[in-house]
mmCIF file of C-alpha atoms and ligand atoms in Angstrom:
data_model
loop_
_atom_site.group_PDB
_atom_site.id
_atom_site.type_symbol
_atom_site.label_atom_id
_atom_site.label_comp_id
_atom_site.label_asym_id
_atom_site.label_seq_id
_atom_site.Cartn_x
_atom_site.Cartn_y
_atom_site.Cartn_z
ATOM 1 C CA MET A 22 28.701 -9.885 5.758
ATOM 2 C CA GLU A 23 29.147 -12.872 8.738
ATOM 3 C CA ILE A 24 29.512 -16.415 7.505
ATOM 4 C CA VAL A 25 28.877 -18.878 10.095
ATOM 5 C CA ILE A 26 30.213 -22.554 8.876
ATOM 6 C CA VAL A 27 27.850 -25.069 11.375
ATOM 7 C CA PRO A 28 28.476 -29.088 11.686
ATOM 8 C CA ASP A 29 25.237 -29.928 9.531
ATOM 9 C CA ALA A 30 21.822 -28.746 8.997
ATOM 10 C CA ALA A 31 19.967 -29.264 12.902
ATOM 11 C CA ALA A 32 23.073 -26.850 14.218
ATOM 12 C CA GLY A 33 22.227 -24.301 11.910
ATOM 13 C CA GLY A 34 18.616 -24.088 12.532
ATOM 14 C CA GLU A 35 19.389 -23.846 16.408
ATOM 15 C CA LEU A 36 21.792 -21.153 15.818
ATOM 16 C CA ILE A 37 19.179 -19.266 14.208
ATOM 17 C CA ALA A 38 16.180 -20.097 16.199
ATOM 18 C CA SER A 39 18.512 -18.749 18.909
ATOM 19 C CA ALA A 40 19.262 -15.608 17.592
ATOM 20 C CA ILE A 41 14.964 -15.117 17.240
ATOM 21 C CA ALA A 42 14.450 -16.458 20.664
ATOM 22 C CA GLU A 43 17.166 -13.822 21.234
ATOM 23 C CA LEU A 44 15.024 -11.085 19.089
ATOM 24 C CA VAL A 45 11.719 -11.772 20.823
ATOM 25 C CA THR A 46 12.805 -11.605 24.657
ATOM 26 C CA ARG A 47 14.115 -8.286 23.538
ATOM 27 C CA LYS A 48 10.866 -7.038 21.334
ATOM 28 C CA PRO A 49 8.238 -9.274 22.027
ATOM 29 C CA ASP A 50 5.823 -8.234 18.883
ATOM 30 C CA ALA A 51 9.014 -8.597 16.786
ATOM 31 C CA LEU A 52 7.930 -9.108 12.877
ATOM 32 C CA VAL A 53 10.063 -12.072 11.294
ATOM 33 C CA GLY A 54 10.138 -12.885 7.803
ATOM 34 C CA VAL A 55 9.505 -16.588 6.904
ATOM 35 C CA ALA A 56 11.281 -18.436 3.722
ATOM 36 C CA THR A 57 9.249 -21.803 2.221
ATOM 37 C CA GLY A 58 11.409 -24.609 0.763
ATOM 38 C CA SER A 59 13.047 -27.623 2.806
ATOM 39 C CA THR A 60 15.866 -25.459 4.493
ATOM 40 C CA PRO A 61 14.264 -23.302 7.059
ATOM 41 C CA LEU A 62 12.739 -26.401 8.644
ATOM 42 C CA PRO A 63 15.087 -26.938 11.435
ATOM 43 C CA ILE A 64 14.958 -23.420 12.315
ATOM 44 C CA TYR A 65 11.382 -23.836 13.189
ATOM 45 C CA THR A 66 11.550 -27.300 14.354
ATOM 46 C CA ALA A 67 14.478 -25.835 16.833
ATOM 47 C CA LEU A 68 12.013 -22.588 17.704
ATOM 48 C CA THR A 69 9.136 -24.734 18.185
ATOM 49 C CA ALA A 70 11.003 -26.833 20.943
ATOM 50 C CA LYS A 71 11.951 -23.158 22.436
ATOM 51 C CA VAL A 72 8.301 -22.397 22.550
ATOM 52 C CA ALA A 73 7.659 -25.977 24.350
ATOM 53 C CA GLY A 74 10.535 -25.064 26.542
ATOM 54 C CA GLY A 75 8.537 -21.648 27.366
ATOM 55 C CA LEU A 76 9.647 -19.043 24.952
ATOM 56 C CA ASP A 77 6.366 -16.877 24.590
ATOM 57 C CA VAL A 78 5.893 -15.961 21.627
ATOM 58 C CA SER A 79 2.486 -14.975 21.813
ATOM 59 C CA ARG A 80 2.747 -10.971 20.321
ATOM 60 C CA VAL A 81 5.892 -12.026 17.919
ATOM 61 C CA ARG A 82 4.323 -11.343 14.089
ATOM 62 C CA ILE A 83 5.529 -13.020 10.973
ATOM 63 C CA CYS A 84 5.298 -12.059 7.413
ATOM 64 C CA GLN A 85 5.559 -14.260 4.374
ATOM 65 C CA LEU A 86 8.492 -13.731 1.384
ATOM 66 C CA ASP A 87 6.676 -14.428 -1.425
ATOM 67 C CA GLU A 88 3.845 -16.564 -3.080
ATOM 68 C CA TYR A 89 2.680 -18.636 -5.955
ATOM 69 C CA VAL A 90 0.586 -16.551 -8.293
ATOM 70 C CA GLY A 91 -3.036 -18.729 -9.264
ATOM 71 C CA LEU A 92 -3.304 -21.454 -6.871
ATOM 72 C CA PRO A 93 -6.513 -21.540 -5.724
ATOM 73 C CA ALA A 94 -6.806 -20.427 -2.057
ATOM 74 C CA GLY A 95 -6.185 -23.241 0.549
ATOM 75 C CA HIS A 96 -4.061 -25.083 -1.858
ATOM 76 C CA PRO A 97 -1.663 -26.792 0.113
ATOM 77 C CA GLU A 98 1.525 -25.628 -1.897
ATOM 78 C CA SER A 99 0.606 -22.229 -1.544
ATOM 79 C CA TYR A 100 3.388 -20.560 0.616
ATOM 80 C CA ARG A 101 0.402 -19.189 2.675
ATOM 81 C CA SER A 102 -0.722 -22.981 3.531
ATOM 82 C CA THR A 103 2.663 -23.969 3.874
ATOM 83 C CA VAL A 104 3.689 -20.990 6.485
ATOM 84 C CA ILE A 105 0.904 -22.224 8.380
ATOM 85 C CA ARG A 106 1.545 -25.353 8.656
ATOM 86 C CA GLN A 107 5.372 -24.983 9.139
ATOM 87 C CA VAL A 108 5.354 -22.127 11.311
ATOM 88 C CA VAL A 109 1.763 -20.446 12.706
ATOM 89 C CA GLU A 110 0.231 -24.193 13.736
ATOM 90 C CA PRO A 111 3.102 -25.452 15.190
ATOM 91 C CA LEU A 112 4.446 -21.789 17.132
ATOM 92 C CA GLY A 113 0.763 -21.702 18.145
ATOM 93 C CA LEU A 114 0.255 -18.069 16.840
ATOM 94 C CA SER A 115 -3.053 -16.530 15.309
ATOM 95 C CA GLU A 116 -3.446 -16.537 11.515
ATOM 96 C CA ALA A 117 -4.346 -12.804 12.499
ATOM 97 C CA SER A 118 -0.517 -12.384 13.318
ATOM 98 C CA PHE A 119 0.986 -13.017 9.849
ATOM 99 C CA ILE A 120 0.618 -11.204 6.871
ATOM 100 C CA GLY A 121 1.613 -11.719 3.157
ATOM 101 C CA PRO A 122 0.600 -11.392 -0.728
ATOM 102 C CA ASP A 123 -2.267 -12.594 -1.970
ATOM 103 C CA GLY A 124 -1.444 -15.014 -4.909
ATOM 104 C CA THR A 125 -4.808 -15.138 -6.015
ATOM 105 C CA ALA A 126 -5.850 -11.571 -6.642
ATOM 106 C CA GLU A 127 -7.027 -10.041 -9.779
ATOM 107 C CA ASP A 128 -4.604 -7.312 -9.793
ATOM 108 C CA VAL A 129 -1.717 -9.196 -9.091
ATOM 109 C CA ALA A 130 0.608 -5.599 -9.784
ATOM 110 C CA ALA A 131 -1.440 -3.764 -7.281
ATOM 111 C CA GLU A 132 -1.172 -6.742 -4.666
ATOM 112 C CA ALA A 133 2.459 -6.284 -5.129
ATOM 113 C CA ILE A 134 2.862 -2.504 -4.218
ATOM 114 C CA HIS A 135 -0.227 -3.110 -1.276
ATOM 115 C CA TYR A 136 1.804 -6.008 0.484
ATOM 116 C CA ASP A 137 4.943 -3.897 0.177
ATOM 117 C CA ARG A 138 3.127 -1.106 1.949
ATOM 118 C CA ALA A 139 1.514 -3.488 4.385
ATOM 119 C CA LEU A 140 5.761 -4.316 5.372
ATOM 120 C CA ALA A 141 6.480 -0.912 6.026
ATOM 121 C CA GLU A 142 3.369 -0.074 7.983
ATOM 122 C CA ALA A 143 4.150 -3.202 9.975
ATOM 123 C CA GLY A 144 7.108 -1.062 10.935
ATOM 124 C CA GLY A 145 9.941 -3.334 9.012
ATOM 125 C CA VAL A 146 10.847 -6.694 9.255
ATOM 126 C CA ASP A 147 13.406 -7.505 12.370
ATOM 127 C CA PHE A 148 14.792 -10.464 11.121
ATOM 128 C CA GLN A 149 14.223 -11.945 7.687
ATOM 129 C CA ILE A 150 15.008 -15.746 7.203
ATOM 130 C CA LEU A 151 15.940 -16.920 3.602
ATOM 131 C CA GLY A 152 17.021 -19.756 1.907
ATOM 132 C CA ILE A 153 18.713 -19.922 -1.462
ATOM 133 C CA GLY A 154 17.514 -21.224 -4.723
ATOM 134 C CA THR A 155 20.260 -23.425 -6.647
ATOM 135 C CA ASP A 156 20.527 -20.150 -9.638
ATOM 136 C CA GLY A 157 21.424 -17.744 -6.414
ATOM 137 C CA HIS A 158 17.979 -16.359 -6.255
ATOM 138 C CA ILE A 159 16.495 -14.877 -2.525
ATOM 139 C CA GLY A 160 12.821 -15.023 -1.982
ATOM 140 C CA PHE A 161 11.832 -15.976 -5.972
ATOM 141 C CA ASN A 162 14.088 -12.908 -6.856
ATOM 142 C CA GLU A 163 15.798 -14.752 -10.306
ATOM 143 C CA PRO A 164 18.778 -13.801 -11.902
ATOM 144 C CA CYS A 165 18.925 -10.331 -13.122
ATOM 145 C CA SER A 166 16.566 -8.898 -10.949
ATOM 146 C CA SER A 167 16.968 -5.549 -10.125
ATOM 147 C CA LEU A 168 19.014 -5.173 -6.577
ATOM 148 C CA ALA A 169 16.898 -2.477 -5.987
ATOM 149 C CA SER A 170 13.408 -3.805 -6.897
ATOM 150 C CA ARG A 171 10.263 -3.786 -5.065
ATOM 151 C CA THR A 172 7.889 -6.351 -4.367
ATOM 152 C CA ARG A 173 6.463 -7.407 -7.963
ATOM 153 C CA ILE A 174 5.622 -10.232 -9.871
ATOM 154 C CA LYS A 175 8.080 -12.925 -11.642
ATOM 155 C CA THR A 176 8.803 -15.367 -13.810
ATOM 156 C CA LEU A 177 10.302 -18.085 -12.092
ATOM 157 C CA THR A 178 13.160 -20.064 -14.448
ATOM 158 C CA GLU A 179 12.832 -23.519 -15.852
ATOM 159 C CA GLN A 180 15.497 -24.684 -13.218
ATOM 160 C CA THR A 181 13.467 -23.225 -10.189
ATOM 161 C CA ARG A 182 10.289 -25.179 -11.776
ATOM 162 C CA VAL A 183 12.385 -28.425 -12.122
ATOM 163 C CA ASP A 184 13.442 -27.714 -8.235
ATOM 164 C CA ASN A 185 10.115 -27.376 -6.903
ATOM 165 C CA ALA A 186 8.539 -30.043 -8.807
ATOM 166 C CA ARG A 187 8.978 -32.169 -5.729
ATOM 167 C CA PHE A 188 6.349 -30.154 -3.713
ATOM 168 C CA PHE A 189 4.085 -30.706 -7.018
ATOM 169 C CA GLU A 190 3.969 -34.441 -7.316
ATOM 170 C CA ASP A 191 6.938 -33.953 -9.166
ATOM 171 C CA ASP A 192 5.064 -33.000 -12.202
ATOM 172 C CA ILE A 193 6.329 -29.421 -13.543
ATOM 173 C CA GLU A 194 3.183 -28.977 -15.398
ATOM 174 C CA GLN A 195 1.944 -28.172 -11.944
ATOM 175 C CA VAL A 196 4.271 -25.600 -11.121
ATOM 176 C CA PRO A 197 3.264 -22.538 -11.414
ATOM 177 C CA HIS A 198 5.202 -19.990 -14.164
ATOM 178 C CA HIS A 199 4.185 -16.562 -12.137
ATOM 179 C CA VAL A 200 5.241 -15.352 -8.183
ATOM 180 C CA ILE A 201 4.620 -12.644 -5.971
ATOM 181 C CA THR A 202 8.002 -12.066 -4.241
ATOM 182 C CA GLN A 203 9.655 -9.486 -2.272
ATOM 183 C CA GLY A 204 12.408 -7.437 -4.375
ATOM 184 C CA ILE A 205 15.832 -7.487 -3.428
ATOM 185 C CA GLY A 206 15.315 -3.609 -2.243
ATOM 186 C CA THR A 207 12.567 -5.081 -0.188
ATOM 187 C CA ILE A 208 14.744 -7.707 1.407
ATOM 188 C CA LEU A 209 17.728 -5.490 2.007
ATOM 189 C CA GLU A 210 15.073 -3.537 4.405
ATOM 190 C CA ALA A 211 15.153 -5.817 6.862
ATOM 191 C CA ARG A 212 16.934 -5.198 10.194
ATOM 192 C CA HIS A 213 18.807 -8.159 9.961
ATOM 193 C CA VAL A 214 18.795 -10.860 7.659
ATOM 194 C CA VAL A 215 19.895 -14.260 7.879
ATOM 195 C CA LEU A 216 20.249 -17.025 5.229
ATOM 196 C CA LEU A 217 20.888 -20.589 5.694
ATOM 197 C CA ALA A 218 22.112 -22.883 2.962
ATOM 198 C CA THR A 219 22.528 -26.372 3.356
ATOM 199 C CA GLY A 220 23.643 -29.025 1.687
ATOM 200 C CA ALA A 221 26.154 -29.472 -1.687
ATOM 201 C CA ASN A 222 23.723 -28.430 -4.676
ATOM 202 C CA LYS A 223 23.404 -24.988 -2.762
ATOM 203 C CA ALA A 224 27.920 -25.171 -2.644
ATOM 204 C CA ASP A 225 28.072 -23.061 -5.985
ATOM 205 C CA ALA A 226 25.162 -20.172 -5.112
ATOM 206 C CA VAL A 227 26.842 -20.243 -1.903
ATOM 207 C CA ALA A 228 30.231 -19.469 -2.778
ATOM 208 C CA ALA A 229 29.111 -17.009 -5.667
ATOM 209 C CA THR A 230 26.754 -15.077 -2.854
ATOM 210 C CA VAL A 231 29.871 -14.644 -0.266
ATOM 211 C CA GLU A 232 32.709 -14.377 -2.608
ATOM 212 C CA GLY A 233 31.489 -13.731 -6.330
ATOM 213 C CA PRO A 234 30.915 -10.050 -7.460
ATOM 214 C CA LEU A 235 27.801 -7.919 -6.237
ATOM 215 C CA SER A 236 26.157 -9.144 -9.646
ATOM 216 C CA ALA A 237 22.061 -9.476 -10.251
ATOM 217 C CA LEU A 238 22.973 -12.718 -11.988
ATOM 218 C CA VAL A 239 23.252 -14.008 -8.364
ATOM 219 C CA PRO A 240 20.526 -12.091 -6.667
ATOM 220 C CA ALA A 241 21.803 -13.092 -3.251
ATOM 221 C CA SER A 242 25.014 -11.349 -3.958
ATOM 222 C CA ALA A 243 22.839 -7.949 -2.771
ATOM 223 C CA LEU A 244 23.203 -9.287 0.885
ATOM 224 C CA GLN A 245 26.901 -8.023 0.356
ATOM 225 C CA LEU A 246 25.121 -4.333 0.467
ATOM 226 C CA HIS A 247 23.335 -5.246 3.641
ATOM 227 C CA PRO A 248 24.622 -3.693 7.073
ATOM 228 C CA HIS A 249 23.752 -6.859 8.830
ATOM 229 C CA ALA A 250 23.460 -10.660 6.876
ATOM 230 C CA THR A 251 24.480 -13.579 8.325
ATOM 231 C CA VAL A 252 25.403 -16.305 6.441
ATOM 232 C CA VAL A 253 24.769 -20.096 7.815
ATOM 233 C CA VAL A 254 26.449 -22.636 5.846
ATOM 234 C CA ASP A 255 26.838 -26.648 6.555
ATOM 235 C CA GLU A 256 30.200 -28.189 5.548
ATOM 236 C CA ALA A 257 28.637 -29.337 2.500
ATOM 237 C CA ALA A 258 27.153 -25.984 1.295
ATOM 238 C CA ALA A 259 30.517 -24.049 2.611
ATOM 239 C CA ALA A 260 32.541 -26.845 0.490
ATOM 240 C CA GLY A 261 33.236 -23.786 -2.531
ATOM 241 C CA LEU A 262 34.579 -21.105 -0.429
ATOM 242 C CA LYS A 263 37.611 -20.092 -0.338
ATOM 243 C CA LEU A 264 38.105 -18.091 3.230
ATOM 244 C CA ALA A 265 36.292 -20.888 5.144
ATOM 245 C CA ASP A 266 38.947 -21.329 7.230
ATOM 246 C CA TYR A 267 39.385 -17.759 8.134
ATOM 247 C CA PHE A 268 35.522 -17.763 8.157
ATOM 248 C CA ARG A 269 35.590 -20.582 11.049
ATOM 249 C CA ALA A 270 38.593 -18.483 12.511
ATOM 250 C CA THR A 271 36.645 -15.117 13.031
ATOM 251 C CA TYR A 272 33.582 -17.522 14.530
ATOM 252 C CA ALA A 273 35.455 -19.503 16.962
ATOM 253 C CA ALA A 274 36.647 -16.287 18.261
ATOM 254 C CA LYS A 275 33.983 -14.268 18.578
ATOM 255 C CA PRO A 276 32.891 -13.035 21.618
ATOM 256 C CA SER A 277 30.503 -15.293 23.713
ATOM 257 C CA TRP A 278 27.847 -12.558 24.597
ATOM 258 C CA GLN A 279 27.595 -11.265 20.834
ATOM 259 C CA SER A 280 25.184 -14.044 19.015
ATOM 260 C CA ILE A 281 24.584 -13.527 15.340
HETATM 261 C C1 GLP B 27 11.494 -20.989 -3.563
HETATM 262 C C2 GLP B 27 11.527 -20.121 -2.402
HETATM 263 C C3 GLP B 27 12.856 -19.921 -1.763
HETATM 264 C C4 GLP B 27 13.564 -20.885 -1.321
HETATM 265 C C5 GLP B 27 14.266 -21.979 -2.202
HETATM 266 C C6 GLP B 27 14.832 -22.664 -2.305
HETATM 267 O O1 GLP B 27 12.124 -20.828 -4.655
HETATM 268 N N1 GLP B 27 10.808 -19.192 -3.060
HETATM 269 O O2 GLP B 27 12.783 -18.680 -0.783
HETATM 270 O O3 GLP B 27 14.814 -20.238 -0.659
HETATM 271 O O4 GLP B 27 12.738 -22.303 -3.080
HETATM 272 O O5 GLP B 27 14.534 -24.122 -1.504
HETATM 273 P P1 GLP B 27 14.746 -24.936 -0.849
HETATM 274 O O6 GLP B 27 15.378 -24.653 0.590
HETATM 275 O O7 GLP B 27 13.621 -26.456 -0.585
HETATM 276 O O8 GLP B 27 16.409 -25.396 -1.688
#
């Protein structure tokens, strides 16, 4: 894993958006996996600025990481609506270039299998953006998710429902219990996985992900198995890293032609 410690969230967003811009220049129809939550917003802001500055994303395809089960179609907090609002519209993409699991499907298990297949048929994810839950989850793979899991239905922990209640008028009753999420095995198939974590409340999860043992208890630790995983953290989220100085020195000495 490459660990990059940046001064703040905006710098993390700029770094990751630059890597996406480089990918898109090399592969105009790249499939970019997007994440929801507050953390990736600086990435989308920086990418939108690059598009305004001339970056051509007209052939880029995007895919969703996860989705709540049971929210009515068009619910503003469904991840589909969120991605349309935060990524599709600002970047000027068409909804046709965007795939995601249908959280309203009657047969959720079949929908999950169908989405896994759709990702493979689209040629696989080139660049997967990830955030991290305070309990170390990626996508909605809660602790003790199988490290080999495929896209499937999961039940949210109470902690995640508490964390996400802020998107539902601070009313935990409105937060769904069930979700469809790309599995950890599915996520690990992306060619490049980039996790952004910012803020002091992510410091423990980041330390466990990067320096802890590989464990289903910390789903993000599965990134240790990935041949090209990048973890971008701000100073606050890096606070628990024992090897922080080593990570800083390594990144500072990186050849300028080599991106993340
Ligand atoms: C949700 C999403 C995750 C995201 C996490 C953290 O649980 N399913 O993909 O990483 O929230 O969100 P935030 O970045 O707002 O802390």
